[in-house]
Amino acid sequence: YYVFDALYPVAPLLQSQLGFNDQQIGLLDTAYNVAALLTLIGGGVLIDRLGTARAALLFAGVGALGSALIAVLPAAIPSAPAAAMAAGRFVLGVGSELFIVAATTVVSRWFRGKEISFALAVQLFVARLGSWVADRSPGFAKGLFDGWQPPLLLAAALGLLWLVFAVIYALLE
């Protein structure tokens, strides 16, 4: 959730430094949401066929790639930075949303019985904590917010950490 929400504190920098307008900022969310809408049902079937460990690895990898693309594509394609970032957000949408389905499946399998509601609540708490931290990142990581790219590189590093945790889970499974 941090990786997804890292965009919002950066939006004013995208507007001032890369010339994004409000419509282009909105397009970044649209790209993510379209990816989710196009892939969720089929992705759920794929997760059932691959198994949660392999699916978690696959979609964490796709999500980590998306987070990296968001941070580097606008600099790599300066003639169309909004479209480049939207492409990264699309990839992130595929990986993130399908990873959430896989992670929820993992929690439901590991915590059968009375504990499942608590386990799902903890999962959602951790996710929302990521959103909260992203919203407050300009305060605690003030030095990163001189440019649009450093905060998104931090999000990409957290995307890589997300993949590391998926590898650890797969090894445990």
mmCIF file of C-alpha atoms in Angstrom:
data_model
loop_
_atom_site.group_PDB
_atom_site.id
_atom_site.type_symbol
_atom_site.label_atom_id
_atom_site.label_comp_id
_atom_site.label_asym_id
_atom_site.label_seq_id
_atom_site.Cartn_x
_atom_site.Cartn_y
_atom_site.Cartn_z
ATOM 1 C CA TYR A 1 0.000 0.000 0.000
ATOM 2 C CA TYR A 2 2.933 2.334 0.584
ATOM 3 C CA VAL A 3 4.083 1.712 -2.982
ATOM 4 C CA PHE A 4 0.634 2.567 -4.361
ATOM 5 C CA ASP A 5 0.131 5.618 -2.159
ATOM 6 C CA ALA A 6 3.649 7.024 -2.571
ATOM 7 C CA LEU A 7 2.367 8.837 -5.657
ATOM 8 C CA TYR A 8 0.057 11.229 -3.818
ATOM 9 C CA PRO A 9 2.650 13.260 -1.889
ATOM 10 C CA VAL A 10 4.676 13.465 -5.127
ATOM 11 C CA ALA A 11 1.804 14.785 -7.256
ATOM 12 C CA PRO A 12 2.616 18.497 -6.648
ATOM 13 C CA LEU A 13 6.220 17.809 -7.679
ATOM 14 C CA LEU A 14 5.051 16.040 -10.831
ATOM 15 C CA GLN A 15 3.019 19.115 -11.668
ATOM 16 C CA SER A 16 5.761 21.649 -10.942
ATOM 17 C CA GLN A 17 8.773 19.707 -12.230
ATOM 18 C CA LEU A 18 7.361 17.595 -15.075
ATOM 19 C CA GLY A 19 4.389 19.746 -16.054
ATOM 20 C CA PHE A 20 1.700 17.171 -15.261
ATOM 21 C CA ASN A 21 -1.824 18.566 -15.195
ATOM 22 C CA ASP A 22 -4.692 17.360 -13.001
ATOM 23 C CA GLN A 23 -6.023 15.116 -15.766
ATOM 24 C CA GLN A 24 -2.649 13.392 -16.114
ATOM 25 C CA ILE A 25 -2.424 12.859 -12.353
ATOM 26 C CA GLY A 26 -5.895 11.286 -12.509
ATOM 27 C CA LEU A 27 -4.766 9.111 -15.418
ATOM 28 C CA LEU A 28 -2.194 7.536 -13.108
ATOM 29 C CA ASP A 29 -4.951 6.165 -10.874
ATOM 30 C CA THR A 30 -7.016 5.180 -13.891
ATOM 31 C CA ALA A 31 -4.143 3.134 -15.304
ATOM 32 C CA TYR A 32 -3.837 1.225 -12.021
ATOM 33 C CA ASN A 33 -7.589 0.644 -11.770
ATOM 34 C CA VAL A 34 -7.946 -0.496 -15.380
ATOM 35 C CA ALA A 35 -5.185 -3.036 -14.796
ATOM 36 C CA ALA A 36 -7.042 -4.350 -11.757
ATOM 37 C CA LEU A 37 -10.352 -4.558 -13.599
ATOM 38 C CA LEU A 38 -8.813 -6.394 -16.537
ATOM 39 C CA THR A 39 -6.945 -8.960 -14.467
ATOM 40 C CA LEU A 40 -8.663 -9.696 -11.161
ATOM 41 C CA ILE A 41 -11.055 -12.497 -12.161
ATOM 42 C CA GLY A 42 -8.604 -14.270 -14.439
ATOM 43 C CA GLY A 43 -5.854 -13.649 -11.923
ATOM 44 C CA GLY A 44 -7.879 -15.334 -9.201
ATOM 45 C CA VAL A 45 -8.191 -18.432 -11.380
ATOM 46 C CA LEU A 46 -4.463 -18.269 -12.118
ATOM 47 C CA ILE A 47 -3.638 -18.057 -8.407
ATOM 48 C CA ASP A 48 -5.725 -21.182 -7.784
ATOM 49 C CA ARG A 49 -3.862 -23.022 -10.553
ATOM 50 C CA LEU A 50 -0.357 -21.833 -9.714
ATOM 51 C CA GLY A 51 -0.725 -22.096 -5.955
ATOM 52 C CA THR A 52 -0.289 -19.241 -3.541
ATOM 53 C CA ALA A 53 3.489 -19.451 -3.190
ATOM 54 C CA ARG A 54 4.220 -19.262 -6.920
ATOM 55 C CA ALA A 55 1.477 -16.687 -7.465
ATOM 56 C CA ALA A 56 2.761 -14.521 -4.612
ATOM 57 C CA LEU A 57 6.251 -14.603 -6.151
ATOM 58 C CA LEU A 58 4.938 -13.835 -9.627
ATOM 59 C CA PHE A 59 2.726 -10.933 -8.608
ATOM 60 C CA ALA A 60 5.193 -9.479 -6.113
ATOM 61 C CA GLY A 61 7.716 -9.513 -8.961
ATOM 62 C CA VAL A 62 5.278 -7.785 -11.310
ATOM 63 C CA GLY A 63 4.408 -5.234 -8.617
ATOM 64 C CA ALA A 64 8.067 -4.566 -7.829
ATOM 65 C CA LEU A 65 8.723 -4.078 -11.540
ATOM 66 C CA GLY A 66 5.801 -1.643 -11.723
ATOM 67 C CA SER A 67 7.138 0.362 -8.789
ATOM 68 C CA ALA A 68 10.537 0.610 -10.489
ATOM 69 C CA LEU A 69 8.968 1.636 -13.799
ATOM 70 C CA ILE A 70 7.029 4.419 -12.077
ATOM 71 C CA ALA A 71 10.275 5.788 -10.681
ATOM 72 C CA VAL A 72 12.429 5.531 -13.819
ATOM 73 C CA LEU A 73 10.269 5.627 -16.962
ATOM 74 C CA PRO A 74 9.366 9.334 -16.822
ATOM 75 C CA ALA A 75 13.082 10.204 -16.758
ATOM 76 C CA ALA A 76 13.804 7.662 -19.492
ATOM 77 C CA ILE A 77 10.994 8.980 -21.711
ATOM 78 C CA PRO A 78 11.031 12.755 -21.073
ATOM 79 C CA SER A 79 8.890 13.450 -24.139
ATOM 80 C CA ALA A 80 5.914 11.642 -22.558
ATOM 81 C CA PRO A 81 6.492 11.387 -18.803
ATOM 82 C CA ALA A 82 2.799 11.051 -17.893
ATOM 83 C CA ALA A 83 2.230 8.183 -20.323
ATOM 84 C CA ALA A 84 5.448 6.545 -19.159
ATOM 85 C CA MET A 85 4.418 6.767 -15.510
ATOM 86 C CA ALA A 86 0.924 5.522 -16.373
ATOM 87 C CA ALA A 87 2.501 2.438 -17.951
ATOM 88 C CA GLY A 88 4.332 1.779 -14.691
ATOM 89 C CA ARG A 89 1.121 2.291 -12.718
ATOM 90 C CA PHE A 90 -0.625 -0.223 -14.994
ATOM 91 C CA VAL A 91 2.054 -2.826 -14.293
ATOM 92 C CA LEU A 92 1.843 -2.024 -10.579
ATOM 93 C CA GLY A 93 -1.940 -2.484 -10.746
ATOM 94 C CA VAL A 94 -1.575 -5.965 -12.201
ATOM 95 C CA GLY A 95 0.971 -7.024 -9.608
ATOM 96 C CA SER A 96 -0.508 -5.321 -6.552
ATOM 97 C CA GLU A 97 -4.109 -6.320 -6.916
ATOM 98 C CA LEU A 98 -3.358 -9.926 -7.740
ATOM 99 C CA PHE A 99 -0.798 -10.101 -4.932
ATOM 100 C CA ILE A 100 -3.493 -8.883 -2.531
ATOM 101 C CA VAL A 101 -5.736 -11.740 -3.680
ATOM 102 C CA ALA A 102 -2.887 -14.231 -3.176
ATOM 103 C CA ALA A 103 -1.995 -12.763 0.245
ATOM 104 C CA THR A 104 -5.609 -12.928 1.385
ATOM 105 C CA THR A 105 -5.714 -16.564 0.265
ATOM 106 C CA VAL A 106 -2.573 -17.251 2.290
ATOM 107 C CA VAL A 107 -4.055 -15.655 5.401
ATOM 108 C CA SER A 108 -7.294 -17.591 5.014
ATOM 109 C CA ARG A 109 -5.377 -20.884 4.705
ATOM 110 C CA TRP A 110 -2.961 -20.249 7.558
ATOM 111 C CA PHE A 111 -5.577 -18.984 9.998
ATOM 112 C CA ARG A 112 -8.572 -21.280 9.853
ATOM 113 C CA GLY A 113 -11.210 -21.102 12.520
ATOM 114 C CA LYS A 114 -11.720 -18.345 15.041
ATOM 115 C CA GLU A 115 -8.482 -16.519 14.292
ATOM 116 C CA ILE A 116 -9.250 -15.718 10.649
ATOM 117 C CA SER A 117 -11.096 -12.474 11.318
ATOM 118 C CA PHE A 118 -8.278 -11.235 13.521
ATOM 119 C CA ALA A 119 -5.641 -12.306 10.970
ATOM 120 C CA LEU A 120 -7.465 -10.533 8.146
ATOM 121 C CA ALA A 121 -7.824 -7.449 10.345
ATOM 122 C CA VAL A 122 -4.080 -7.471 11.028
ATOM 123 C CA GLN A 123 -3.405 -7.862 7.294
ATOM 124 C CA LEU A 124 -5.610 -4.862 6.511
ATOM 125 C CA PHE A 125 -4.112 -2.886 9.413
ATOM 126 C CA VAL A 126 -0.591 -3.404 8.039
ATOM 127 C CA ALA A 127 -1.786 -2.421 4.560
ATOM 128 C CA ARG A 128 -3.458 0.754 5.770
ATOM 129 C CA LEU A 129 -0.426 1.547 7.898
ATOM 130 C CA GLY A 130 1.540 1.603 4.634
ATOM 131 C CA SER A 131 -0.915 4.150 3.244
ATOM 132 C CA TRP A 132 -0.652 6.264 6.382
ATOM 133 C CA VAL A 133 3.153 6.205 6.280
ATOM 134 C CA ALA A 134 3.140 7.185 2.594
ATOM 135 C CA ASP A 135 0.849 10.126 3.364
ATOM 136 C CA ARG A 136 3.269 11.308 6.042
ATOM 137 C CA SER A 137 6.459 10.648 4.101
ATOM 138 C CA PRO A 138 7.042 14.322 3.201
ATOM 139 C CA GLY A 139 7.433 14.969 6.929
ATOM 140 C CA PHE A 140 9.819 12.183 7.924
ATOM 141 C CA ALA A 141 11.660 11.957 4.597
ATOM 142 C CA LYS A 142 11.685 15.680 3.857
ATOM 143 C CA GLY A 143 15.082 15.554 2.144
ATOM 144 C CA LEU A 144 13.714 13.219 -0.527
ATOM 145 C CA PHE A 145 11.043 15.655 -1.601
ATOM 146 C CA ASP A 146 13.291 18.128 -3.406
ATOM 147 C CA GLY A 147 12.575 16.217 -6.608
ATOM 148 C CA TRP A 148 9.854 13.929 -7.910
ATOM 149 C CA GLN A 149 12.096 10.902 -8.418
ATOM 150 C CA PRO A 150 13.725 10.219 -4.998
ATOM 151 C CA PRO A 151 10.429 9.511 -3.165
ATOM 152 C CA LEU A 152 9.400 7.173 -5.960
ATOM 153 C CA LEU A 153 12.789 5.453 -5.819
ATOM 154 C CA LEU A 154 12.135 4.872 -2.109
ATOM 155 C CA ALA A 155 8.791 3.314 -3.059
ATOM 156 C CA ALA A 156 10.591 1.155 -5.636
ATOM 157 C CA ALA A 157 13.035 0.006 -2.953
ATOM 158 C CA LEU A 158 10.062 -0.954 -0.803
ATOM 159 C CA GLY A 159 8.657 -2.751 -3.841
ATOM 160 C CA LEU A 160 11.852 -4.784 -3.949
ATOM 161 C CA LEU A 161 11.494 -5.508 -0.238
ATOM 162 C CA TRP A 162 7.947 -6.687 -0.977
ATOM 163 C CA LEU A 163 9.439 -9.190 -3.432
ATOM 164 C CA VAL A 164 11.979 -10.333 -0.824
ATOM 165 C CA PHE A 165 9.150 -11.037 1.626
ATOM 166 C CA ALA A 166 7.315 -13.003 -1.071
ATOM 167 C CA VAL A 167 10.451 -15.108 -1.581
ATOM 168 C CA ILE A 168 10.640 -15.740 2.173
ATOM 169 C CA TYR A 169 6.986 -16.756 2.208
ATOM 170 C CA ALA A 170 7.490 -19.105 -0.750
ATOM 171 C CA LEU A 171 10.419 -20.739 1.017
ATOM 172 C CA LEU A 172 8.316 -21.208 4.153
ATOM 173 C CA GLU A 173 5.457 -22.654 2.154
#
